[in-house]
Coordinates of C-alpha atoms in Angstrom, one line a residue:
Chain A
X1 CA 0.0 0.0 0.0
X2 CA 2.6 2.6 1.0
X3 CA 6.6 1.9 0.4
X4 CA 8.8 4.3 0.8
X5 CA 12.6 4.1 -1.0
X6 CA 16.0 5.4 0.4
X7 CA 14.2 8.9 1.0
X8 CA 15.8 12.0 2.2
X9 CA 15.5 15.0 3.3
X10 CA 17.3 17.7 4.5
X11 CA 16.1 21.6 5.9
X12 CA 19.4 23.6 5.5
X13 CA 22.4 21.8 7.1
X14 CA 20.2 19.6 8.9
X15 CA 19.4 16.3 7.3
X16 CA 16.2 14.9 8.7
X17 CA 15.6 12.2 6.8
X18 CA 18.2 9.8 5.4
X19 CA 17.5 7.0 3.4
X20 CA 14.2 5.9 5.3
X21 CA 12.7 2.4 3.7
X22 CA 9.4 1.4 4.9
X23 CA 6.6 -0.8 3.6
X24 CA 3.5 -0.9 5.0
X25 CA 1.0 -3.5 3.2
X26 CA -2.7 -3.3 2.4
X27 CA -5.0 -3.7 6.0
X28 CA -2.5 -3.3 8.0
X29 CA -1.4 -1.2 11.3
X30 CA 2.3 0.4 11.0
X31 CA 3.7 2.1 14.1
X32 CA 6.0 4.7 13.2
X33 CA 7.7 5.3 16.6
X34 CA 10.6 7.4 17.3
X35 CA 11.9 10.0 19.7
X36 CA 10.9 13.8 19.0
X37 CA 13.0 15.3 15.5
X38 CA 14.1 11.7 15.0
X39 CA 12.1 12.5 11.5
X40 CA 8.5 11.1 12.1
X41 CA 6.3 14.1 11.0
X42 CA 8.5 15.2 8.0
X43 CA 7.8 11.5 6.7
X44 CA 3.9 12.5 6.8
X45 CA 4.6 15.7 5.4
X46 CA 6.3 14.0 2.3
X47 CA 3.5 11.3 2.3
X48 CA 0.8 14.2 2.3
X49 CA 3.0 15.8 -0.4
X50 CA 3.3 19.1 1.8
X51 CA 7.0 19.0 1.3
X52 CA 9.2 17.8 -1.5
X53 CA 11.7 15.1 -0.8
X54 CA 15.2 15.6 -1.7
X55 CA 16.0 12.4 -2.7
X56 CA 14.0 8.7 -2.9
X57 CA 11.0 7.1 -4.2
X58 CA 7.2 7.1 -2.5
X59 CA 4.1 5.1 -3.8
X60 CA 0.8 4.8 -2.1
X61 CA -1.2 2.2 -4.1
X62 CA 1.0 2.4 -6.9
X63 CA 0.9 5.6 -7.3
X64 CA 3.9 8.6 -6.8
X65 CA 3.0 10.6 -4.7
X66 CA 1.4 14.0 -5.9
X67 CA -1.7 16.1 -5.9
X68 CA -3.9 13.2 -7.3
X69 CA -2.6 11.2 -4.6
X70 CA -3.9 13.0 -2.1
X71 CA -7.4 11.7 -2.4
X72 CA -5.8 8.5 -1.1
X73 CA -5.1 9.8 2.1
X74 CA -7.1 10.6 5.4
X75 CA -4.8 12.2 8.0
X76 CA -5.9 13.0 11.5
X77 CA -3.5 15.3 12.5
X78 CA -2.3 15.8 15.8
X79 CA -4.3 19.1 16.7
X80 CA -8.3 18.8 16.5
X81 CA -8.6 20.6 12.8
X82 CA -12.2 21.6 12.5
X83 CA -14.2 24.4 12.0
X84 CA -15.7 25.0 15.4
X85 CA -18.6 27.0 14.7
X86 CA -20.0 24.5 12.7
X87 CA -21.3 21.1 13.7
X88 CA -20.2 17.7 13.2
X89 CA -21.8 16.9 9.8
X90 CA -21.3 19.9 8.6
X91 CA -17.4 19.7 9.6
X92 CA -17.5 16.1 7.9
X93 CA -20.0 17.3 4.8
X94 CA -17.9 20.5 4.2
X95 CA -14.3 18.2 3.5
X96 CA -17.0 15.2 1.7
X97 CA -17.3 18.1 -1.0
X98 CA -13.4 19.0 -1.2
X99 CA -12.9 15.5 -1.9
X100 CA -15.5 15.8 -4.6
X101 CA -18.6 13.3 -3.3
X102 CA -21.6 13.8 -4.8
X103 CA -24.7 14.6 -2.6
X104 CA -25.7 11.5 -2.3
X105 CA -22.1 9.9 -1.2
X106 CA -22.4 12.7 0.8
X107 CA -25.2 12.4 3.2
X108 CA -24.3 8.5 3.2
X109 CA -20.5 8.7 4.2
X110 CA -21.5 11.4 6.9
X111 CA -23.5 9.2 9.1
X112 CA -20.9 5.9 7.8
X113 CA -18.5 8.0 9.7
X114 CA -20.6 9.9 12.6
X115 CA -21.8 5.9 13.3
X116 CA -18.4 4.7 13.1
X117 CA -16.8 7.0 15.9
X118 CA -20.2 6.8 17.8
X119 CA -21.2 10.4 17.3
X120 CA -24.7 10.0 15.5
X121 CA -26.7 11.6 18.4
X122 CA -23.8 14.8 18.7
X123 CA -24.4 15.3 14.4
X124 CA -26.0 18.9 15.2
X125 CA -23.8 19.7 17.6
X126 CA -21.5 22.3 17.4
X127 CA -17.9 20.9 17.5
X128 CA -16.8 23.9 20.4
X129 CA -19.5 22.3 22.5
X130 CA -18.0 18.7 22.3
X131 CA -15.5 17.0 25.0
X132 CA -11.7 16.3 24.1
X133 CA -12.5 12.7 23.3
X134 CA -15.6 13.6 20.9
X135 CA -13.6 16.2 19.1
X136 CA -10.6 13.7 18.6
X137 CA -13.1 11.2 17.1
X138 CA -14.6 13.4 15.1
X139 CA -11.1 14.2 13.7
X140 CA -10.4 11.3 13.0
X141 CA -14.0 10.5 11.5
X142 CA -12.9 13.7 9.1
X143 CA -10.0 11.5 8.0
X144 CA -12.2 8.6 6.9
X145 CA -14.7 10.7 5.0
X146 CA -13.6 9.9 1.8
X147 CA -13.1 6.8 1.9
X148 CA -9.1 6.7 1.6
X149 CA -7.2 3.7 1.1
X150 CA -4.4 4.6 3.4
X151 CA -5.2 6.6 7.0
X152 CA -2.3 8.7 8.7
X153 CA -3.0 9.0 12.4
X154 CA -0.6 11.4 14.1
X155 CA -1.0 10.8 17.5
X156 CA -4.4 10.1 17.8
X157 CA -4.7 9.6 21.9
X158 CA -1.9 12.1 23.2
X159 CA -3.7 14.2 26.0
X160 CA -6.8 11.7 26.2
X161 CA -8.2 10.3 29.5
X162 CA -7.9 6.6 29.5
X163 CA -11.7 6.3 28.2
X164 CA -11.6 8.6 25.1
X165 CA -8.4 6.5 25.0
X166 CA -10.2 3.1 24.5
X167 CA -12.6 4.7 22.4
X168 CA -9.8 5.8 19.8
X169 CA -8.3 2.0 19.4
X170 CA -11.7 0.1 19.7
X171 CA -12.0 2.9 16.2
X172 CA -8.5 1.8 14.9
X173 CA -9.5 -1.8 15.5
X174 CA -12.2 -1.1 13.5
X175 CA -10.3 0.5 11.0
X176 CA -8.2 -2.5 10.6
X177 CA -11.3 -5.3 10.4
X178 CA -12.6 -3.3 7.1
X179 CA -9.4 -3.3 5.6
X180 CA -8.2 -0.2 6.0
X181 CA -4.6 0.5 6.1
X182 CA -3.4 2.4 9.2
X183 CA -0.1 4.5 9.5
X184 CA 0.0 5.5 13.2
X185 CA 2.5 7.5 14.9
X186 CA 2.4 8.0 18.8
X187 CA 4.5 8.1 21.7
X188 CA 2.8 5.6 23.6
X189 CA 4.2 2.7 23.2
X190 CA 1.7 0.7 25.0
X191 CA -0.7 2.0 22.4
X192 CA 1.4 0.6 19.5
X193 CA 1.9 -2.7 21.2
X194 CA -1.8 -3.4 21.6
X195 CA -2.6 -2.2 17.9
X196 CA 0.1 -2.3 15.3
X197 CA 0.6 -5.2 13.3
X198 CA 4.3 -4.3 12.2
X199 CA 6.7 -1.2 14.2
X200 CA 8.9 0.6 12.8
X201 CA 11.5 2.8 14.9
X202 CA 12.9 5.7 13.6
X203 CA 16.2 7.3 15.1
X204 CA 18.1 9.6 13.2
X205 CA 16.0 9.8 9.7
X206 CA 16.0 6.5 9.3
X207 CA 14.4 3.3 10.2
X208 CA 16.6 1.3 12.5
X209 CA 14.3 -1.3 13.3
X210 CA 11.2 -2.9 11.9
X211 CA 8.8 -6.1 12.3
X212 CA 6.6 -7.4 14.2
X213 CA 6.4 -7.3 18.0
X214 CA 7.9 -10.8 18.1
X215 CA 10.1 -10.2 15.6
X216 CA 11.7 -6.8 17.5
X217 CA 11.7 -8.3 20.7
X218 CA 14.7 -10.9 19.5
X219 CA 16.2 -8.1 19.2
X220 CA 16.3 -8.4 23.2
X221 CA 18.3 -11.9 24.3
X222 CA 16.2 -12.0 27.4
X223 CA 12.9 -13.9 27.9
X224 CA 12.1 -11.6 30.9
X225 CA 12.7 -8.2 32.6
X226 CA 13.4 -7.9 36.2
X227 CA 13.1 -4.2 38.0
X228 CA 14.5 -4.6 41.2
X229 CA 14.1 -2.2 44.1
X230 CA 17.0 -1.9 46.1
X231 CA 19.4 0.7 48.4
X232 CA 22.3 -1.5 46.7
X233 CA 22.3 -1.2 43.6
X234 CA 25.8 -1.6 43.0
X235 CA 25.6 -5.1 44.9
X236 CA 22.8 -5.6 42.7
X237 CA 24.6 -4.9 39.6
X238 CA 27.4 -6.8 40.4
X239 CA 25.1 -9.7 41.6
X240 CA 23.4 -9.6 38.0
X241 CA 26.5 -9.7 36.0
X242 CA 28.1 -12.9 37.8
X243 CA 24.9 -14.4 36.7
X244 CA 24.6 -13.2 33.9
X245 CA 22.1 -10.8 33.5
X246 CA 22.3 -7.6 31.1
X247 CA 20.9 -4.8 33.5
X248 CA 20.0 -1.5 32.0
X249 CA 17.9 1.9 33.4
X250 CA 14.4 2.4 32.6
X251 CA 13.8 6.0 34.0
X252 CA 14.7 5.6 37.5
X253 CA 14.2 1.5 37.3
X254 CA 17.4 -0.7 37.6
X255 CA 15.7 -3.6 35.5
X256 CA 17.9 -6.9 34.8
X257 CA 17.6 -9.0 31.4
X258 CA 16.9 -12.7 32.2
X259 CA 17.7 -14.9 29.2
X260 CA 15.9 -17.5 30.4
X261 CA 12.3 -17.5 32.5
X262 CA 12.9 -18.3 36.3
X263 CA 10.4 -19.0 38.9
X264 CA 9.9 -15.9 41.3
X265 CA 11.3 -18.0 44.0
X266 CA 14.7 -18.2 41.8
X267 CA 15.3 -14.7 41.1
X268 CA 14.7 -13.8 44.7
X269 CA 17.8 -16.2 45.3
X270 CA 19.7 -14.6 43.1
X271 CA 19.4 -11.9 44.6
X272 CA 20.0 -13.6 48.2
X273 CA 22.0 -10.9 50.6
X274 CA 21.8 -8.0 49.0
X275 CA 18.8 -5.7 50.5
X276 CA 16.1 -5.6 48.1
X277 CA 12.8 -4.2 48.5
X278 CA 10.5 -5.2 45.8
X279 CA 10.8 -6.9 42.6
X280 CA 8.6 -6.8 39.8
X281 CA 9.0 -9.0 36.2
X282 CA 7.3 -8.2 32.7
X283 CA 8.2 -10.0 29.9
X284 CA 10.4 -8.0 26.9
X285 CA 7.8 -5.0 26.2
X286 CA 8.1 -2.1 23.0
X287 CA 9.7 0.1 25.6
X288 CA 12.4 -2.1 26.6
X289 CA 13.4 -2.7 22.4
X290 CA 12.6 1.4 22.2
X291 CA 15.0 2.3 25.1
X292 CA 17.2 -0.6 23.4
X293 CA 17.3 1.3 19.9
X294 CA 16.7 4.7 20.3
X295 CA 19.6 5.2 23.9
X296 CA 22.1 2.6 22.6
Chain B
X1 CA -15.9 22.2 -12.2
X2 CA -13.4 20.8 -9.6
X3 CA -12.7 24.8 -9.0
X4 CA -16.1 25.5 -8.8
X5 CA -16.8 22.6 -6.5
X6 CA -14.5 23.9 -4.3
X7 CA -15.4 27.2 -4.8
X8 CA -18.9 26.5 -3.4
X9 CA -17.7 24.7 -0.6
X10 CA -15.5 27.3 1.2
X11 CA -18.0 29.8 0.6
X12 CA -21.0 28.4 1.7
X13 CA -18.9 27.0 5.2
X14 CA -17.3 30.8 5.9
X15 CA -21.3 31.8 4.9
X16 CA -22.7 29.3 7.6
X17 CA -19.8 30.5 10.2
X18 CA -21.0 33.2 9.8
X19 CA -24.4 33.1 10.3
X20 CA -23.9 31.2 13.4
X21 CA -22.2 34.1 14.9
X22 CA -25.5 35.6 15.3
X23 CA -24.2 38.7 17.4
X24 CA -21.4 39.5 14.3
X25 CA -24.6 39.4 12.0
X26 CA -26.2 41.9 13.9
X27 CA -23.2 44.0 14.1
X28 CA -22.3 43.8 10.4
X29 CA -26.0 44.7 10.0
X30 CA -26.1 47.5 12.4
X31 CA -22.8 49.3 11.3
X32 CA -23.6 49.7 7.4
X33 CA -27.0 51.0 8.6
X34 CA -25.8 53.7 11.5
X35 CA -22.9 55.3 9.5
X36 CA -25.7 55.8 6.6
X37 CA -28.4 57.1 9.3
X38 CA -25.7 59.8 10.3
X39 CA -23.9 60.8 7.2
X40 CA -27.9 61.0 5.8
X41 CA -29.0 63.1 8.9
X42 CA -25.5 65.4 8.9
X43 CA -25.8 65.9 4.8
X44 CA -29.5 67.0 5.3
X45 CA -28.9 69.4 8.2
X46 CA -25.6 71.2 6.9
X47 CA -25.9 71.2 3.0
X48 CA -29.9 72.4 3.7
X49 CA -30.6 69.2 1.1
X50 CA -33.6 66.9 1.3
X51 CA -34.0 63.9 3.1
X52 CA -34.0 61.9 -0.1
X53 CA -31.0 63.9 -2.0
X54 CA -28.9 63.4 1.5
X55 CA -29.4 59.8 1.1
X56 CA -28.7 59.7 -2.5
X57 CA -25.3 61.2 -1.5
X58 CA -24.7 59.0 1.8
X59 CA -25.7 55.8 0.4
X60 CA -22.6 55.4 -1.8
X61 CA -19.8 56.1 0.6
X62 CA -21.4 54.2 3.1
X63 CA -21.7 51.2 1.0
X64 CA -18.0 51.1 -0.3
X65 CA -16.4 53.2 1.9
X66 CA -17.1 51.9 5.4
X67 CA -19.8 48.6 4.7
X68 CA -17.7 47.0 2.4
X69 CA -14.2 48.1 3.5
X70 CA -14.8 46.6 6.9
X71 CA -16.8 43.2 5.9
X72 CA -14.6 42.2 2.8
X73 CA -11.1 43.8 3.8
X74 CA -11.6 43.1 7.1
X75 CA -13.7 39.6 7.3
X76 CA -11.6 38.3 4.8
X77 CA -8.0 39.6 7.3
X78 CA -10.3 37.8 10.1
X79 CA -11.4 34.5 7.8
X80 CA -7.3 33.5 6.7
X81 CA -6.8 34.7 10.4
X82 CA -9.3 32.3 11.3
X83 CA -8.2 29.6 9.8
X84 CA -4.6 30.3 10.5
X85 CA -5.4 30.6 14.6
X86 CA -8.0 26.9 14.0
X87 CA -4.8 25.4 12.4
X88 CA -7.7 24.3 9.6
X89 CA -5.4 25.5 7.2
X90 CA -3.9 22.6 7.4
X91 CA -6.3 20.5 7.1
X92 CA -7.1 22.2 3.9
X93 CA -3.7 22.0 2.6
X94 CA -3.4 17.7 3.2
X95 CA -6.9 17.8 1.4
X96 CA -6.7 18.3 -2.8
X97 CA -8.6 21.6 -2.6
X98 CA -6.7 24.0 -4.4
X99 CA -5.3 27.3 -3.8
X100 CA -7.5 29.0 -6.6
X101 CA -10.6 27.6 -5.1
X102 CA -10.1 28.8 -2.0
X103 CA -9.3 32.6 -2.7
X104 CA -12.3 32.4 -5.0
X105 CA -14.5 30.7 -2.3
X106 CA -13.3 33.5 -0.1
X107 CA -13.9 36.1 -2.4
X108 CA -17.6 34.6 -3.1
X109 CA -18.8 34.6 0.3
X110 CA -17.9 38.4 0.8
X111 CA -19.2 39.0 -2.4
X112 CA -22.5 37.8 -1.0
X113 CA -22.1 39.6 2.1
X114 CA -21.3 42.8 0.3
X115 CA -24.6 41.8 -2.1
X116 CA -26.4 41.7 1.6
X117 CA -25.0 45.2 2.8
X118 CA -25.8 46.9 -0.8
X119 CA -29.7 45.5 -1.0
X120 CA -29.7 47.2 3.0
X121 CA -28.5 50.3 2.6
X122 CA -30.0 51.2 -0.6
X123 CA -33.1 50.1 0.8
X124 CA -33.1 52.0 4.0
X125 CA -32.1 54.9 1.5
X126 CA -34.9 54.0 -0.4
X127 CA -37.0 54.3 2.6
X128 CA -36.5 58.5 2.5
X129 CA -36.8 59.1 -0.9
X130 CA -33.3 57.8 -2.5
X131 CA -33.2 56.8 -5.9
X132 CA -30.0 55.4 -8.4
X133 CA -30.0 57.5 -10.7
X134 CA -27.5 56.0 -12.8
X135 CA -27.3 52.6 -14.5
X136 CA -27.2 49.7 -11.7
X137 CA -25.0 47.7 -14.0
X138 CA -22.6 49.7 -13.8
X139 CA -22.7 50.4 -10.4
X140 CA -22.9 46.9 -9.7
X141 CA -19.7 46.2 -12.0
X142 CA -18.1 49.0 -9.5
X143 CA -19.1 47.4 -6.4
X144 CA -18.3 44.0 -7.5
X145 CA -14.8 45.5 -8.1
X146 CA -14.4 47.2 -5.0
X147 CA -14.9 43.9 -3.0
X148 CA -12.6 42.5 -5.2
X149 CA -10.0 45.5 -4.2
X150 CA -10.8 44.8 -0.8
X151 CA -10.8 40.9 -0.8
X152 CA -7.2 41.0 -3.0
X153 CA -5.8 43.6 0.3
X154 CA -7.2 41.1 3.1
X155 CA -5.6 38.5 1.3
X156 CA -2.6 40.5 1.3
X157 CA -2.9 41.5 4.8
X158 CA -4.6 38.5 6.7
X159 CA -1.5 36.6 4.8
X160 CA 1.4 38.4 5.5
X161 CA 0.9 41.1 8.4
X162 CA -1.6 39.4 10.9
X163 CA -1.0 36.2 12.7
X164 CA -3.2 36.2 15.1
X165 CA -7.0 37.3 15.4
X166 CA -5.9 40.9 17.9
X167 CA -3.6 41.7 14.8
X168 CA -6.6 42.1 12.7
X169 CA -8.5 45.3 14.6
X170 CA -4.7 47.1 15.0
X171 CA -4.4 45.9 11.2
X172 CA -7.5 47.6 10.0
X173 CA -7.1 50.5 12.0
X174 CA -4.2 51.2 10.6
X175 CA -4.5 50.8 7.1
X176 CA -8.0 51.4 6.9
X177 CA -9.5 54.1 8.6
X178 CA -6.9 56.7 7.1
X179 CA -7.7 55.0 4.1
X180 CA -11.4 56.2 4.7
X181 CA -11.2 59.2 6.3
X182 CA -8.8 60.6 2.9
X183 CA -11.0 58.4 0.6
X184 CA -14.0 60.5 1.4
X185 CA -16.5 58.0 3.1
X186 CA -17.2 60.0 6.1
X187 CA -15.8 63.6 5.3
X188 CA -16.5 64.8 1.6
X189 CA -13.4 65.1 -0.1
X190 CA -14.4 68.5 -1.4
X191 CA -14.0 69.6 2.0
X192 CA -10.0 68.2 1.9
X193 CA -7.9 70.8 1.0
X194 CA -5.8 71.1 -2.2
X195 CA -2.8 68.9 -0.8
X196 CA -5.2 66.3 0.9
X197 CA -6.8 66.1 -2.2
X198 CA -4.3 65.5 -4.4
X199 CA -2.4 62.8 -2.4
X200 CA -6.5 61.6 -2.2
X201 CA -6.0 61.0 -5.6
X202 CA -3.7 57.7 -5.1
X203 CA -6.2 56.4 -3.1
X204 CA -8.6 53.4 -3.8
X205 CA -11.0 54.2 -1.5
X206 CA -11.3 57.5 -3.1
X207 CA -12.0 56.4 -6.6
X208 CA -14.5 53.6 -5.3
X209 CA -16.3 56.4 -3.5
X210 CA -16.4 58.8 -6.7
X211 CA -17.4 56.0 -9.4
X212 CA -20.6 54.8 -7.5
X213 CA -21.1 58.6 -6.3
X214 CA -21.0 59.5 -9.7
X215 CA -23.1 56.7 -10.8
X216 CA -25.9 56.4 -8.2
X217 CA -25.9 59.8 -6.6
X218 CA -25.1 62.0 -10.1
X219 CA -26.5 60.0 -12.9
X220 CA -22.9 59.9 -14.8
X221 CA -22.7 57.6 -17.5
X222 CA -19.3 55.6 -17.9
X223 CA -17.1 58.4 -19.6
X224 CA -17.9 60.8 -16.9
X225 CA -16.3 58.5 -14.0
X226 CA -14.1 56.6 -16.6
X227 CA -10.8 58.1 -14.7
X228 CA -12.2 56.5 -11.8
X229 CA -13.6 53.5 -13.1
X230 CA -10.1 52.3 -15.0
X231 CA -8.2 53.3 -11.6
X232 CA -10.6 50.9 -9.8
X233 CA -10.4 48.0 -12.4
X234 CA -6.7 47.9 -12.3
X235 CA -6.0 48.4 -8.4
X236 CA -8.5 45.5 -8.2
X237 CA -6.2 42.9 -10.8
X238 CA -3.3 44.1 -9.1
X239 CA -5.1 43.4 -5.7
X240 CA -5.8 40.3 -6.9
X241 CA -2.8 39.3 -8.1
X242 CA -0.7 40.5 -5.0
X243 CA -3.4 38.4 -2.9
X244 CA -2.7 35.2 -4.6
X245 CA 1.5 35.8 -4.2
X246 CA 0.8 36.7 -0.2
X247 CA -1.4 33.0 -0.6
X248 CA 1.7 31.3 -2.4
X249 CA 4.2 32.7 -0.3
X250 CA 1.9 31.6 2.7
X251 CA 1.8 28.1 1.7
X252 CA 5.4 28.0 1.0
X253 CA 5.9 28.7 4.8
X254 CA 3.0 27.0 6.5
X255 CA 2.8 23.9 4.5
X256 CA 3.7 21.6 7.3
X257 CA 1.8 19.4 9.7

């Protein structure tokens, strides 16, 4: 659906992107994930063909990227873009007729897409008296009203309550189950785990890492994480690395790699004589490959 | 049809914005219709004219030299403001809506707003005894290109000078109501004296003001305001062209997510 070739791009001295390759096929979820300026939105930009690329080749459904393309798109932006003063249908009619529906695809997509992010009974309202969540949904229901083959969400949940939250990935689930292909970028990197299909992690301008969640978390030789609470953490360290065990920082957490799965009973005997004060194992999560490949 | 499509669209949305701000419809009702209520009364009490001459006179620079200066230069300042503040831009620049289209559709819905504020205040001249004397084509053909003038400079303004929605009174202020004031839409220019009047002579306003005076108020045909006419018609291509640079140079700069 979307493939992206060697591209690049630079703003002045500063190269942003640099040879970024990524494929995203038909239906699925792609998680673009990377740290802030690591290149994420200029991607999107080239995608939307907003800015020019230097350098590379871009297809969405075949097709180079150009004006004509853009009718294969549906971005939800970051930012809630609507017109406030008018309500949700006519937000959702108003960008129906830019696209160039007819009347008739135009009254139908509106309530396909006020039904689909379960705002049918808020179609009169105006969007200033929505919440945070409805507004969000009904950006993202603004992306969809054209029926596009390929959906950009730009971090469609930042500064949600965990409800609205739900609501948003129930919609990409949705999304995903009538074919739809999904680019999604967020910071959240629980929210990618739960919906992409495939990850891709961006450092630098260009994708260092990509696959599936199984597939990335190979990338980590440990079957388990360990955070370990303790006032000795050098004992700890030096405990872990007798053993064995890679230990990095999470934030604040001293965590241990195990590379193989131990009963709880067995790690707290590895840790035997040195004061510890609580211990708590997850197995390899997106932010332990993220920290991996973004901080090493 | 694509452009006209378009066209449409972003004119009937700034249209329905517009009407939902019921208290700005009010205002852009009441301030068209108070300017002509006291140029009218002045005109009659110090030139000793009739109630209906007095409105004949008033009715013009009202109409395009305070109505439609401060709906179509500044409404459309306020709409790219708008739009810009809203971040819709945006929105409209990912979608294939073109850059044509959405001057035009900008230029469309002040175009109806301007039709809206001529029908009123030649109707509540009408009311004391005002009649257009002249031919209402071509007075139509000069208001049509004075909101095109105006449109073109709020494109240009609303573009380049304001960023935000308080730029757009200081903005106004200070292009427009000297603008006014020398362009003879509240004090007659005959009144100006002789170095007034001939820097008067470079301005827009002034020549909007004496083509539809001429026209509605006079009875001149086309070669008796044909000075005026011809400075009118090309301020407004050149308005209209240095609108659409200010909209290219815009994109050029804001075309990002």
């Amino acid at each position: 659906m979307l493939h992206i070739k060697r591209l690049s791009k630079s703003f002045g001295q500063r190269q942003v992107l640099n040879d970024l390759t990524l494929h995203v096929r038909p239906g699925e979820i792609y998680g673009l994930l990377g740290p802030n300026g690591a290149g994420k939105t200029t991607t999107i930009n080239i995608i939307c063909n907003l800015v020019k690329e230097d350098r590379g080749e871009i297809t969405i459904n075949k097709q180079p990227v150009s004006e004509a393309s853009k009718s294969l798109i549906g971005v939800a932006p970051q930012e809630n873009l609507l017109y406030k003063s008018l309500s949700c249908a006519e937000n959702l009619d108003f960008f129906a007729r830019i696209y160039g529906l007819s009347k008739q695809q135009r009254w139908e997509q509106v309530q396909v897409c006020l039904e689909a992010v379960n705002l049918v009974d808020r179609a009169k309202s105006p969007v200033e008296t929505l919440s945070g969540g409805m507004k969000r949904r009904l950006n993202i229901a603004v992306a969809l009203v054209h029926q596009p083959k390929l959906v950009i969400l730009d971090e469609p949940t930042t500064g949600l309550d965990i409800e609205a939250r739900y609501e948003i990935w129930e919609l990409i689930r949705n999304l995903k189950k009538q074919g739809i292909t999904v680019l999604l970028t967020t910071h959240l990197l629980d929210e990618a785990e739960r919906l992409c299909d495939k990850i891709g992690i961006i450092k630098d301008g260009r994708i260092v890492v990509e696959g599936s969640l199984s597939v990335l978390r190979e990338l980590i030789p440990a079957q388990e994480v360990v955070v370990v609470q303790t006032r000795d953490e050098e004992g700890a360290i030096a405990r872990a690395s007798q053993l064995g065990f890679t230990h990095r920082r999470y934030g604040n957490d001293l965590a241990f790699w195990l590379p193989k799965p131990l009963e709880l009973k067995e790690i707290i005997a590895c840790f035997d004589g040195i004061a510890v004060d609580a211990i708590a194992r997850s197995p390899v999560r997106l932010e332990h490959i993220y920290v991996e490949v973004t901080q090493g | 049809m694509k452009y006209w499509r378009e066209t449409l669209a972003v004119a009937q949305r700034i249209l329905i914005e517009l009407l939902r701000r019921r208290r700005s419809l009010v205002f852009w009702t009441i301030f068209p219709v108070s300017i002509l209520l006291i140029n009218g009364f002045i005109v009659a009490e110090r030139a000793q004219l009739s109630m209906a001459e007095a409105f004949e006179y008033a009715a013009p620079s009202t109409l395009v030299g305070a109505a439609l200066f401060f709906s179509c230069l500044g409404g459309s300042v306020a709409t790219v403001v708008a739009e810009r503040e809203q971040q819709t831009l945006k929105r409209l620049f990912i979608s294939p809506l073109s850059g044509t289209s959405y001057f035009l559709g900008i230029f469309v819905a002040h175009t109806c707003i301007g039709i809206g504020q001529t029908l009123l205040v030649y109707t509540i001249a009408a009311f004391w005894g005002a009649k257009f004397q002249g031919s209402i084509l071509l007075g139509g053909v000069i208001i049509l290109l004075s909101i095109i003038s105006y449109v073109g400079v709020g494109f240009v303004l609303g573009t380049q000078f304001a960023r935000r929605t308080e730029d757009v009174n200081a903005l106004v202020a200070a292009f427009g109501v000297p603008l006014l004031i020398l362009g003879g839409a509240f004090v007659p220019s005959f009144v100006f004296p002789k170095t007034l009047l001939s820097i008067a002579k470079f301005n827009p306003v002034y020549h909007m003001v004496k083509a539809l005076s001429g026209v509605s108020d006079e009875g001149k045909k086309f070669a008796d305001i044909e000075l005026h006419f011809w400075f009118l018609y090309v301020f407004a291509i050149l308005m209209v062209v240095a609108g659409w640079l200010s909209y290219r140079r815009m994109l050029s700069v804001e075309r990002r997510l």
